[in-house]
XYZ file of C-alpha atoms in Angstrom:
740
model
C -25.705 -20.223 -16.696
C -25.177 -22.577 -19.658
C -21.780 -22.107 -21.024
C -20.844 -21.894 -24.678
C -17.023 -21.883 -24.856
C -14.919 -20.244 -27.531
C -11.010 -20.926 -27.538
C -8.908 -18.519 -29.534
C -5.344 -19.236 -30.320
C -3.043 -16.512 -31.385
C -0.203 -17.626 -33.859
C 1.599 -14.220 -33.867
C 4.651 -13.108 -31.856
C 6.385 -16.540 -33.109
C 3.663 -18.628 -31.484
C 2.747 -20.269 -34.736
C 6.452 -21.159 -35.460
C 7.078 -22.395 -32.129
C 4.220 -24.496 -31.346
C 2.178 -27.293 -33.059
C -1.187 -25.139 -33.160
C -3.248 -27.921 -34.646
C -2.324 -30.099 -31.610
C -3.242 -27.180 -29.121
C -6.680 -27.075 -31.167
C -7.221 -30.775 -30.419
C -6.754 -30.203 -27.033
C -9.428 -27.766 -27.146
C -11.994 -29.634 -29.346
C -11.165 -33.187 -28.502
C -10.457 -32.973 -24.848
C -12.109 -30.030 -23.737
C -14.993 -30.492 -26.304
C -15.394 -26.793 -26.873
C -17.882 -25.984 -29.793
C -15.731 -23.064 -31.105
C -11.914 -23.098 -31.462
C -10.190 -20.763 -34.087
C -6.753 -19.360 -34.796
C -5.650 -15.871 -35.686
C -2.237 -14.434 -36.669
C -2.831 -11.238 -34.817
C -5.700 -11.860 -32.142
C -5.055 -8.580 -30.393
C -5.621 -6.506 -33.513
C -8.681 -5.297 -34.746
C -9.596 -8.166 -36.980
C -8.767 -10.705 -33.942
C -10.860 -8.814 -31.583
C -13.865 -8.404 -34.221
C -13.655 -12.394 -34.812
C -14.079 -12.946 -31.060
C -16.886 -10.257 -30.624
C -18.662 -11.795 -33.702
C -18.797 -15.090 -32.150
C -20.065 -13.733 -28.893
C -22.909 -11.519 -30.768
C -23.856 -14.290 -33.479
C -22.694 -17.645 -32.220
C -23.881 -17.202 -28.548
C -20.433 -17.768 -27.017
C -20.544 -16.578 -23.624
C -16.986 -18.041 -22.299
C -13.969 -17.033 -23.992
C -10.431 -18.396 -23.599
C -7.587 -16.718 -25.236
C -4.397 -18.724 -25.608
C -2.025 -15.823 -26.300
C 0.251 -13.386 -24.545
C 0.297 -12.841 -20.709
C -2.892 -11.525 -18.974
C -0.786 -8.649 -17.889
C -0.672 -7.019 -21.345
C -3.602 -6.437 -23.818
C -6.163 -6.474 -20.783
C -7.903 -3.292 -22.141
C -8.044 -4.938 -25.791
C -9.728 -8.240 -24.531
C -12.320 -6.547 -22.655
C -15.750 -7.778 -23.454
C -19.278 -7.381 -21.916
C -19.510 -8.180 -18.129
C -21.840 -11.188 -18.714
C -18.929 -12.989 -20.559
C -16.572 -15.149 -18.624
C -12.995 -14.404 -20.318
C -9.715 -15.951 -19.261
C -6.297 -15.831 -20.688
C -3.686 -18.626 -21.216
C -0.272 -17.529 -21.202
C 1.687 -19.245 -23.877
C 3.921 -16.398 -25.175
C 6.042 -15.159 -22.236
C 5.792 -18.195 -20.129
C 6.119 -20.851 -22.760
C 7.632 -20.048 -26.321
C 9.621 -17.032 -24.879
C 11.065 -19.079 -22.001
C 11.259 -22.537 -23.707
C 13.260 -23.807 -26.970
C 10.926 -23.674 -30.048
C 9.384 -26.903 -31.615
C 10.533 -28.769 -28.639
C 8.581 -31.851 -27.120
C 8.648 -30.256 -23.622
C 7.465 -26.809 -24.950
C 4.456 -28.301 -26.757
C 3.453 -30.245 -23.456
C 3.730 -27.273 -21.308
C 1.663 -25.281 -23.835
C -0.977 -27.969 -24.029
C -1.150 -28.249 -20.160
C -1.603 -24.431 -19.855
C -4.642 -24.751 -22.289
C -6.092 -27.719 -20.144
C -5.745 -25.716 -17.134
C -7.529 -22.696 -18.820
C -10.299 -24.906 -19.820
C -10.648 -26.443 -16.488
C -10.858 -22.795 -15.096
C -13.670 -21.537 -17.155
C -15.535 -24.634 -16.650
C -15.538 -24.131 -12.983
C -16.055 -20.419 -12.357
C -18.996 -18.199 -12.890
C -19.510 -14.601 -13.736
C -19.228 -12.370 -10.784
C -21.980 -10.097 -9.917
C -21.187 -6.823 -8.108
C -22.055 -6.158 -4.470
C -24.877 -3.564 -3.977
C -24.717 -2.009 -0.661
C -27.838 -0.169 0.865
C -28.152 3.520 0.975
C -24.585 4.246 -0.395
C -23.527 7.781 -0.696
C -20.604 9.840 -2.347
C -19.840 12.210 0.349
C -16.260 12.661 1.640
C -15.387 13.030 5.298
C -12.241 14.984 6.070
C -10.876 14.805 9.756
C -8.691 17.621 10.422
C -9.371 21.416 9.287
C -5.874 22.548 8.754
C -4.362 23.288 5.334
C -4.236 19.684 4.290
C -7.918 18.991 5.305
C -9.152 22.236 3.652
C -7.409 21.444 0.433
C -8.787 17.856 0.406
C -12.471 19.011 1.126
C -12.235 21.958 -1.691
C -10.858 19.333 -4.041
C -13.483 16.778 -3.590
C -16.137 19.828 -3.877
C -14.693 21.143 -6.926
C -14.832 17.667 -8.411
C -18.778 17.578 -7.654
C -18.750 15.671 -4.371
C -19.998 17.029 -1.010
C -17.749 16.938 1.614
C -17.985 16.978 5.480
C -14.895 18.759 7.333
C -14.354 17.909 11.177
C -11.901 20.177 13.087
C -11.400 19.928 16.838
C -10.573 23.583 17.394
C -13.013 26.374 17.199
C -11.645 27.751 13.938
C -10.271 26.176 10.862
C -6.662 26.776 9.817
C -4.769 24.477 12.026
C -0.809 24.860 12.313
C -1.015 27.970 9.857
C -2.735 30.049 12.411
C 0.342 30.133 14.308
C 2.546 31.394 11.854
C 3.754 35.186 11.545
C 4.733 34.563 7.774
C 4.795 31.467 5.373
C 7.546 30.336 3.132
C 7.496 31.598 -0.259
C 5.281 30.118 -2.914
C 5.814 32.477 -5.779
C 8.443 34.055 -7.849
C 11.141 35.103 -6.915
C 10.825 32.629 -3.921
C 13.349 34.804 -1.684
C 11.158 36.585 0.711
C 8.586 35.193 3.281
C 5.095 35.877 2.257
C 1.968 36.764 4.214
C -0.040 33.938 5.696
C -2.981 33.333 3.377
C -4.772 30.735 5.640
C -7.587 33.176 5.777
C -8.470 33.054 2.127
C -8.480 29.150 2.355
C -10.923 29.257 5.260
C -13.168 31.718 3.394
C -13.232 29.451 0.489
C -14.261 26.542 2.469
C -16.871 28.302 4.506
C -18.367 29.705 1.352
C -18.696 26.517 -0.606
C -22.218 25.199 -0.404
C -21.077 21.508 -0.887
C -18.781 21.653 2.130
C -20.397 21.150 5.657
C -17.842 22.384 8.494
C -18.034 21.184 11.996
C -15.650 23.029 14.347
C -14.934 22.325 18.021
C -15.898 18.734 17.147
C -14.483 15.347 17.409
C -15.135 11.847 15.833
C -17.051 9.693 18.208
C -17.025 6.695 15.812
C -16.654 5.553 12.257
C -18.728 2.432 11.597
C -19.460 0.593 8.305
C -17.647 0.547 5.220
C -16.719 2.476 1.942
C -19.880 3.946 0.576
C -21.708 3.230 3.768
C -19.468 4.645 6.666
C -21.641 6.064 9.505
C -19.848 8.878 11.410
C -20.781 9.931 14.864
C -19.528 13.423 15.630
C -19.399 15.183 18.772
C -20.295 18.798 18.187
C -21.536 21.567 20.591
C -22.499 19.103 23.241
C -24.456 16.881 20.782
C -23.799 14.046 18.551
C -24.307 14.569 14.730
C -24.695 11.514 12.414
C -23.351 11.688 8.934
C -23.332 8.951 6.392
C -20.191 9.232 4.079
C -18.527 7.218 1.310
C -14.811 7.673 2.317
C -12.557 9.332 4.810
C -9.449 11.485 4.584
C -7.425 11.649 7.534
C -5.672 15.074 7.622
C -4.881 15.614 11.205
C -1.366 16.658 10.504
C 1.720 16.814 12.956
C 2.788 18.520 16.241
C 6.158 19.636 17.336
C 8.388 17.250 19.189
C 8.470 17.797 22.897
C 11.074 20.312 23.521
C 11.595 19.352 26.977
C 13.220 16.127 25.675
C 15.860 18.423 24.133
C 17.389 19.600 27.526
C 20.798 18.587 26.144
C 20.393 21.491 23.934
C 19.453 23.822 26.875
C 15.855 23.986 26.331
C 14.343 24.347 29.676
C 17.484 25.150 31.290
C 18.250 28.595 29.762
C 15.451 31.241 29.195
C 16.573 32.237 25.854
C 16.722 28.863 24.143
C 13.307 28.630 22.411
C 11.833 26.613 19.579
C 10.894 27.576 16.212
C 7.233 27.583 17.144
C 8.109 30.098 19.862
C 9.915 32.186 17.423
C 6.893 32.519 15.213
C 5.070 33.813 18.239
C 7.895 36.262 19.117
C 7.689 37.502 15.586
C 4.050 37.936 15.452
C 4.156 40.435 18.329
C 6.242 42.899 16.355
C 9.808 43.497 17.277
C 11.900 40.306 17.875
C 13.132 40.424 21.326
C 14.157 37.865 23.582
C 12.089 36.159 26.310
C 13.915 38.323 28.909
C 13.048 41.423 26.929
C 16.513 42.091 25.667
C 16.822 43.140 21.825
C 18.235 40.369 19.548
C 21.195 41.268 18.061
C 22.589 37.864 17.255
C 20.682 34.687 16.987
C 21.624 30.867 16.268
C 19.351 28.364 14.696
C 20.172 24.683 15.385
C 18.774 22.426 12.835
C 17.623 18.744 13.361
C 16.796 19.441 17.097
C 15.556 15.857 17.847
C 15.164 15.009 14.077
C 17.673 12.529 12.250
C 18.673 11.237 15.715
C 18.074 7.681 16.779
C 17.575 8.645 20.322
C 14.583 11.066 19.300
C 13.160 11.074 15.890
C 15.172 9.104 13.236
C 13.626 10.688 10.311
C 13.817 14.235 8.830
C 10.909 16.376 9.550
C 11.012 17.918 6.191
C 9.799 21.512 7.249
C 12.463 22.523 9.653
C 15.127 23.921 7.376
C 12.878 26.098 5.376
C 11.194 27.387 8.499
C 14.706 28.371 9.882
C 15.520 30.202 6.654
C 12.427 32.003 6.821
C 12.888 33.100 10.546
C 16.470 33.966 9.642
C 14.719 36.357 7.179
C 12.641 37.806 10.022
C 15.459 38.970 11.998
C 17.592 40.393 9.023
C 14.584 42.335 7.914
C 14.203 43.842 11.323
C 18.108 44.366 11.733
C 20.254 43.842 8.509
C 23.311 44.231 10.873
C 22.427 41.204 13.237
C 24.529 38.048 13.096
C 22.617 34.946 12.142
C 24.099 31.611 12.496
C 22.775 28.232 11.226
C 24.153 25.010 12.534
C 23.142 22.373 10.145
C 23.603 18.391 9.393
C 22.378 18.955 5.671
C 20.444 21.967 4.279
C 17.330 20.473 2.822
C 15.844 23.303 1.003
C 14.492 21.526 -2.119
C 13.105 22.981 -5.350
C 12.444 26.836 -5.301
C 13.361 26.943 -1.758
C 16.829 26.995 -2.847
C 16.443 30.724 -3.737
C 15.408 31.484 -0.128
C 18.555 29.684 0.769
C 20.668 31.790 -1.395
C 19.065 34.899 -0.148
C 19.834 34.217 3.512
C 23.463 33.545 2.404
C 23.400 36.922 0.544
C 22.154 38.681 3.674
C 25.012 37.443 5.523
C 23.820 34.317 7.251
C 26.508 32.229 8.731
C 26.082 28.547 7.840
C 28.012 25.857 9.975
C 27.790 22.140 9.283
C 28.465 20.988 12.619
C 27.280 18.670 15.294
C 26.373 20.690 18.682
C 28.670 19.428 21.527
C 26.955 21.777 24.242
C 25.405 24.986 24.998
C 26.145 27.102 27.956
C 25.016 30.436 29.470
C 27.293 33.394 30.595
C 26.333 36.110 33.264
C 24.380 38.396 30.633
C 22.262 35.222 29.728
C 23.909 35.060 26.475
C 24.434 31.508 25.015
C 27.500 29.873 24.152
C 27.866 27.131 21.419
C 30.385 24.735 21.039
C 30.152 22.402 18.034
C 32.325 20.099 15.862
C 32.679 21.265 12.363
C 31.945 18.248 10.191
C 34.023 19.373 7.207
C 37.404 20.295 9.075
C 36.697 18.297 12.323
C 37.711 21.248 14.351
C 35.996 22.299 17.491
C 34.428 25.710 17.132
C 32.915 28.083 19.672
C 30.729 31.180 19.212
C 30.628 34.230 21.249
C 27.750 34.664 23.233
C 24.388 34.948 21.172
C 21.515 36.707 22.279
C 19.239 33.786 21.509
C 19.025 30.131 20.169
C 15.987 28.876 18.239
C 15.679 25.012 18.069
C 14.206 23.606 14.795
C 12.569 20.711 16.628
C 11.059 18.131 14.435
C 7.604 17.230 13.923
C 5.645 14.116 15.083
C 2.367 12.725 13.404
C -0.706 13.100 15.585
C -1.130 9.318 15.001
C 1.974 8.691 17.252
C 0.209 9.730 20.486
C -1.928 7.619 22.736
C -1.951 4.150 24.354
C -0.412 1.287 22.195
C -3.084 -1.676 21.981
C -3.138 -4.893 20.244
C -5.335 -5.207 17.284
C -7.766 -6.826 19.765
C -7.618 -7.919 23.163
C -7.433 -11.568 22.201
C -5.205 -10.902 19.216
C -2.043 -12.174 20.903
C -3.915 -15.350 22.063
C -5.334 -15.834 18.402
C -1.962 -15.573 17.013
C -0.432 -18.205 19.490
C -3.213 -20.313 18.753
C -2.846 -20.218 14.838
C 1.067 -19.766 15.045
C 0.097 -16.609 13.007
C 2.108 -13.325 12.626
C 1.973 -10.809 15.533
C -0.990 -8.757 15.590
C -0.762 -5.117 14.261
C -0.179 -2.569 17.272
C -2.675 0.230 17.092
C -2.200 3.418 18.789
C -5.454 4.764 20.404
C -5.129 8.366 19.383
C -8.825 9.248 19.339
C -8.744 10.639 15.873
C -11.124 8.342 14.132
C -12.478 5.701 16.551
C -13.084 3.272 13.992
C -15.460 0.403 14.706
C -13.182 -2.255 13.352
C -11.974 -5.602 14.885
C -8.571 -4.473 14.564
C -8.604 -1.293 16.555
C -10.008 2.053 16.685
C -7.307 3.960 14.453
C -5.073 3.456 11.294
C -2.201 0.997 11.381
C 0.946 2.978 10.750
C 3.975 1.949 8.737
C 7.153 3.587 10.399
C 7.698 6.008 13.052
C 3.790 6.404 13.697
C 3.022 7.563 10.290
C -0.411 6.367 8.881
C 1.497 5.421 5.595
C 1.652 2.363 3.572
C 4.282 0.806 1.133
C 5.245 3.719 -1.294
C 5.598 1.307 -4.203
C 2.626 -1.052 -3.547
C 0.328 1.344 -1.922
C 0.718 5.041 -3.176
C -1.796 7.186 -1.168
C -3.094 4.031 0.195
C -3.640 2.904 3.621
C -4.451 -0.603 5.297
C -8.171 0.441 5.928
C -10.152 0.524 2.503
C -11.638 3.686 1.809
C -9.732 5.546 4.569
C -6.797 7.734 3.327
C -4.044 9.777 5.111
C -2.966 13.022 3.656
C -0.211 15.702 4.651
C 1.971 15.434 7.572
C 0.060 12.718 9.326
C 1.010 10.438 6.299
C 4.685 11.487 5.948
C 6.936 14.388 6.853
C 6.183 17.298 4.349
C 5.955 20.864 3.962
C 2.959 23.159 3.317
C 2.985 23.007 -0.585
C 3.537 19.183 -0.481
C 0.579 18.951 1.825
C -1.713 20.816 -0.617
C -0.654 18.301 -3.246
C -0.973 15.343 -1.046
C -4.508 16.432 -0.124
C -5.512 16.399 -3.679
C -3.990 12.981 -4.161
C -5.937 11.707 -1.091
C -9.124 13.294 -2.202
C -8.999 11.717 -5.761
C -8.249 8.248 -4.082
C -11.348 8.737 -1.905
C -13.400 9.627 -4.853
C -12.171 6.587 -6.640
C -13.032 4.390 -3.821
C -16.580 5.905 -3.625
C -17.113 5.354 -7.411
C -15.651 1.790 -7.234
C -18.041 0.942 -4.178
C -21.137 2.451 -5.868
C -20.377 0.073 -8.819
C -19.589 -2.887 -6.653
C -16.109 -3.315 -7.875
C -12.757 -3.556 -5.782
C -10.237 -0.720 -5.476
C -6.332 -1.051 -5.590
C -4.683 -3.436 -6.531
C -7.465 -5.706 -8.053
C -9.183 -2.551 -9.535
C -12.393 -3.300 -11.041
C -12.898 -6.870 -9.811
C -16.423 -7.653 -9.223
C -15.954 -10.626 -7.211
C -16.158 -10.824 -3.336
C -16.006 -13.571 -0.809
C -19.047 -15.706 -0.165
C -19.264 -17.407 3.275
C -21.086 -20.815 3.654
C -22.071 -19.947 7.306
C -23.725 -23.242 7.987
C -20.238 -24.960 7.970
C -18.561 -22.221 9.981
C -16.756 -23.364 13.067
C -16.100 -19.910 14.508
C -12.277 -20.472 14.618
C -11.791 -16.752 13.947
C -9.049 -17.454 11.377
C -10.542 -15.279 8.628
C -11.281 -12.462 11.122
C -7.763 -12.425 12.534
C -5.716 -12.946 9.080
C -7.606 -10.373 7.164
C -4.954 -7.679 6.797
C -7.622 -4.886 5.957
C -10.104 -5.302 8.677
C -12.817 -6.342 6.096
C -14.114 -9.032 8.539
C -15.908 -8.039 11.791
C -17.377 -10.745 14.054
C -20.503 -11.137 16.172
C -20.704 -11.913 19.852
C -20.511 -15.777 18.815
C -17.410 -15.320 16.789
C -19.356 -15.663 13.477
C -17.684 -13.759 10.646
C -19.510 -10.485 9.678
C -17.897 -9.744 6.205
C -17.862 -6.141 4.868
C -17.420 -6.399 1.029
C -16.894 -2.815 0.223
C -13.872 -3.153 2.645
C -12.522 -6.172 1.047
C -9.597 -5.874 -1.325
C -10.283 -9.617 -2.907
C -6.843 -10.905 -1.905
C -8.400 -14.313 -0.683
C -6.283 -14.555 2.358
C -9.345 -15.577 4.238
C -10.095 -18.246 1.764
C -6.602 -19.791 2.387
C -6.781 -19.169 6.129
C -10.267 -21.035 6.548
C -9.743 -24.741 7.584
C -13.352 -25.783 6.569
C -13.050 -24.091 2.955
C -16.416 -22.121 3.326
C -15.195 -18.908 1.665
C -15.077 -18.592 -2.055
C -15.248 -16.448 -4.700
C -17.358 -16.678 -8.111
C -14.148 -16.850 -10.018
C -11.619 -17.922 -7.434
C -11.966 -20.937 -4.945
C -10.319 -23.894 -3.411
C -12.025 -26.350 -5.829
C -11.320 -24.294 -8.856
C -7.475 -24.369 -8.235
C -7.956 -28.035 -7.144
C -9.367 -28.611 -10.720
C -6.331 -26.678 -12.483
C -4.012 -28.948 -10.473
C -5.981 -32.207 -11.782
C -5.959 -30.789 -15.480
C -2.110 -31.210 -15.557
C -0.878 -34.219 -17.466
C 1.682 -35.964 -15.093
C 3.992 -38.217 -17.402
C 4.645 -41.569 -16.132
C 7.611 -42.223 -14.088
C 9.718 -44.098 -16.724
C 9.300 -40.961 -19.055
C 11.528 -39.095 -16.534
C 9.572 -35.794 -17.004
C 9.149 -34.772 -13.463
C 6.559 -32.007 -12.832
C 6.928 -28.806 -10.729
C 3.900 -26.787 -9.797
C 4.583 -23.088 -8.974
C 1.893 -21.254 -7.007
C 3.011 -17.619 -7.876
C 1.677 -14.512 -6.381
C 0.180 -12.418 -9.250
C 1.686 -8.975 -8.086
C 5.368 -9.742 -8.032
C 6.233 -13.444 -8.799
C 4.111 -14.039 -11.874
C 5.267 -10.554 -13.466
C 8.785 -11.835 -12.583
C 8.236 -15.020 -14.565
C 6.771 -12.951 -17.508
C 9.919 -10.809 -17.356
C 12.366 -13.724 -17.633
C 10.373 -14.734 -20.757
C 10.477 -11.104 -22.071
C 14.325 -11.342 -21.508
C 14.366 -14.700 -23.407
C 15.704 -16.455 -20.320
C 14.967 -20.278 -20.508
C 14.000 -21.895 -17.324
C 13.097 -25.564 -16.502
C 10.573 -27.041 -18.742
C 9.072 -29.137 -16.070
C 7.526 -26.172 -14.460
C 3.673 -25.320 -14.407
C 2.527 -22.098 -13.014
C -0.659 -21.333 -11.280
C -1.193 -17.536 -10.432
C -2.669 -16.759 -7.007
C -4.329 -13.386 -5.912
C -1.820 -13.534 -3.198
C 0.230 -16.083 -1.590
C -1.692 -15.597 1.445
C -4.506 -17.180 -0.220
C -2.874 -20.613 -0.442
C -4.757 -23.474 0.850
C -2.706 -26.369 2.181
C -5.242 -28.688 0.333
C -3.740 -27.761 -2.857
C -0.288 -29.092 -1.616
C -1.977 -32.485 -0.666
C -4.008 -32.465 -4.015
C -0.708 -31.717 -5.891
C 1.119 -34.571 -4.198
C -1.696 -37.256 -4.515
C -1.831 -36.137 -8.229
C 1.834 -37.174 -8.772
C 3.280 -33.688 -9.031
C 7.031 -34.122 -8.060
C 7.576 -30.760 -6.301
C 5.861 -27.542 -5.439
C 7.512 -24.149 -5.342
C 5.672 -21.363 -3.639
C 6.970 -17.937 -4.958
C 5.715 -14.823 -3.024
C 6.349 -11.268 -2.430
C 9.297 -9.988 -0.013
C 8.082 -9.367 3.602
C 9.485 -8.041 6.661
C 10.056 -4.465 7.688
C 10.330 -3.350 3.890
C 7.521 -5.573 2.932
C 6.456 -5.642 -0.882
C 3.329 -7.756 -0.241
C 0.287 -5.929 -2.105
C -1.598 -7.620 0.665
C 0.559 -6.610 3.606
C 1.264 -9.996 5.001
C 0.014 -12.500 2.617
C 3.556 -13.936 1.768
C 4.471 -14.118 5.680
C 1.114 -16.112 6.310
C 1.900 -18.499 3.509
C 5.294 -19.135 5.047
C 3.809 -19.845 8.369
C 1.285 -22.103 6.853
C 4.118 -23.974 5.061
C 5.893 -24.672 8.328
C 2.929 -26.883 9.084
C 2.856 -28.801 5.761
C 5.608 -31.238 6.672
C 2.959 -33.117 8.852
C 0.786 -33.293 5.835
C 3.652 -34.770 3.590
C 4.679 -37.239 6.234
C 1.143 -38.469 6.461
C 1.496 -39.143 2.904
C 4.915 -40.655 3.336
C 6.554 -37.815 1.263
C 9.794 -35.838 1.996
C 9.012 -32.185 3.077
C 11.728 -30.990 0.815
C 9.537 -31.539 -2.178
C 7.777 -28.236 -1.165
C 10.054 -25.039 -1.185
C 9.211 -21.177 -0.729
C 11.064 -18.179 -1.843
C 10.583 -14.516 -1.885
C 11.099 -12.446 -4.987
C 10.430 -8.940 -6.339
C 9.545 -8.370 -9.774
C 13.230 -7.225 -10.382
C 14.562 -10.926 -9.460
C 13.365 -12.198 -12.837
C 17.037 -13.067 -13.660
C 17.609 -15.139 -10.499
C 14.449 -17.310 -11.286
C 15.993 -19.936 -13.663
C 18.608 -20.756 -11.339
C 16.269 -21.086 -8.575
C 14.159 -23.465 -10.554
C 17.226 -25.489 -11.605
C 18.435 -25.823 -8.000
C 14.987 -26.968 -6.973
C 14.695 -29.514 -10.025
C 18.185 -30.751 -9.060
C 16.832 -31.563 -5.491
C 13.886 -33.274 -6.953
C 16.076 -35.609 -9.099
C 17.984 -36.600 -5.820
C 14.724 -37.218 -4.164
C 13.461 -39.433 -7.034
C 9.807 -39.665 -8.428
C 6.788 -38.928 -6.446
C 5.852 -42.327 -5.271
C 2.033 -41.281 -6.145
C 2.828 -40.775 -9.770
C 0.443 -43.100 -11.767
C -2.050 -43.577 -9.090
């Protein structure tokens, strides 16, 4: 399109008192040759916004460049028609709030940022949303227990159709095996009748929910809005097109045969909490050998919170044991009930159930079990170390021991497979990160290059980083809910199901509009591949963290735009530079670099270019400004969607342009990664390890390029980091390419 650019400079928030605004205007009109350039003392106010809108409507301005506050604020205020290109230049947080007022270097910084903004709007186009074919807004829920039924009902109540798939002949899952459920209403002191039948009745009666029982997923292919699900049902294959997926297959008890050190399998009257529910359901609670139970001991954390078994808390066990203690006390108030625990975790209103068991005479012992033996009458003798006193204690013979064994997510079972058979080889060839290990558990059977199931974060749970990805997973449009996502009880699972259903609905709506989901919500751009130049190197397909790119038999990439999170990692990975976005590309960033004015060597004003991740590093720089922390005036910042989108071409371009040093600021990676795109920062670090070859070819010292990891809370460390780098550059001297 023919662009008519309008530059709007805000003079509020001390910008007008700290900068020569007339000089900024000259950069726009003289250098940038823009036809419209205006200043306003309160650009984000009603009058300022009206000024811009009036120019759009009456002056034909279709490209707006706003020099004011950070793009991270007032984004809703500066929202115009989608046909208008709109970009922001940050001269508040990252210029006047981080630099001394009315200083030559401060002015040069502001003018450079305006030049970079002008270069950007000149080389980008209005993104057009991706329009899929035969897109639908139906939710597929895999797993028909309490969580799955909750998710299906939430979606149906919101006006969306749902397909519910359950492998068992009946719905209900885990709840079908309970005698009673933990209390959910006032006074929270007594176990309640199981209400799963009511849930099943609601689901089966709802006109917008299709239920398949005795069914399994054969395959899920496609992408959000266009998933094609193949379901095995009653000996036939049923096809359903769905828009998003909720995985709600739950958790199963930890294998009790591994708990022989607690007497399971060795002594008949050592049982699990699941077996206790079965005994209670039969009426009077008696031992497996038929003897009436007069005394009982519950062993908490049987396998849980144990590095040799399950390192985590299973979340449900304490409340289940309190509930089962109530069973016996109700049957026989004189019965002796012992509960051996590490920490009683009866959160919220469950505290009242805990107190009731105490009032009823339950004996709580905080201790570590040393051993369990059996006497001649098959009574069980427990020896434990009291954690509080350190003393060894022993019980008289109890009739039965109940092990509160932990819970394991259904995603934790099955054969471990690499993300793809050749993934290890790909990683070696490209010196990339190790491929994800997927567990082939036959729950979803995804037709993804990266493997048939969901990647897991920790302990086999299909979760993702709780700060960066609440309710999200690494497969766009597929969400985990309930105890397959994290250890949780029944009430938490119901709440979790609602969250997952809402995320799934959000994804379907976004996909229908052709825009991105978290974290670049609403972004209409998507990667475009110039396939005529593709060399089938597989870098993009291997490095995409979300499985958005499949490949054909000849290794040509097959992008799935609605799976894409718009991180640009594929763009940074491509050695041929065939991947670009309408508003983000290798040439575009290259033009931003060229827009920076590099002073001559004798001016002694080096230039440091920061490539900053927009999710953590860029906000940290903003935070430094908000806290009025001054940092080096030689700095110029280019925000990247993800540091993983870094192209090594930009480093070569920067150095040949005369930039003295390059600082890459990315998110923290590792086990507790904070990268919104999973491994972008890690990929950038791997690519950077190869940059020394490029620098040597240019006769430059590799120490001119540095990378560091920061979180948003590290804003106070940034000034020292930059000063340290600037000191190193002073030692190295000016870039020899300066002035060429």
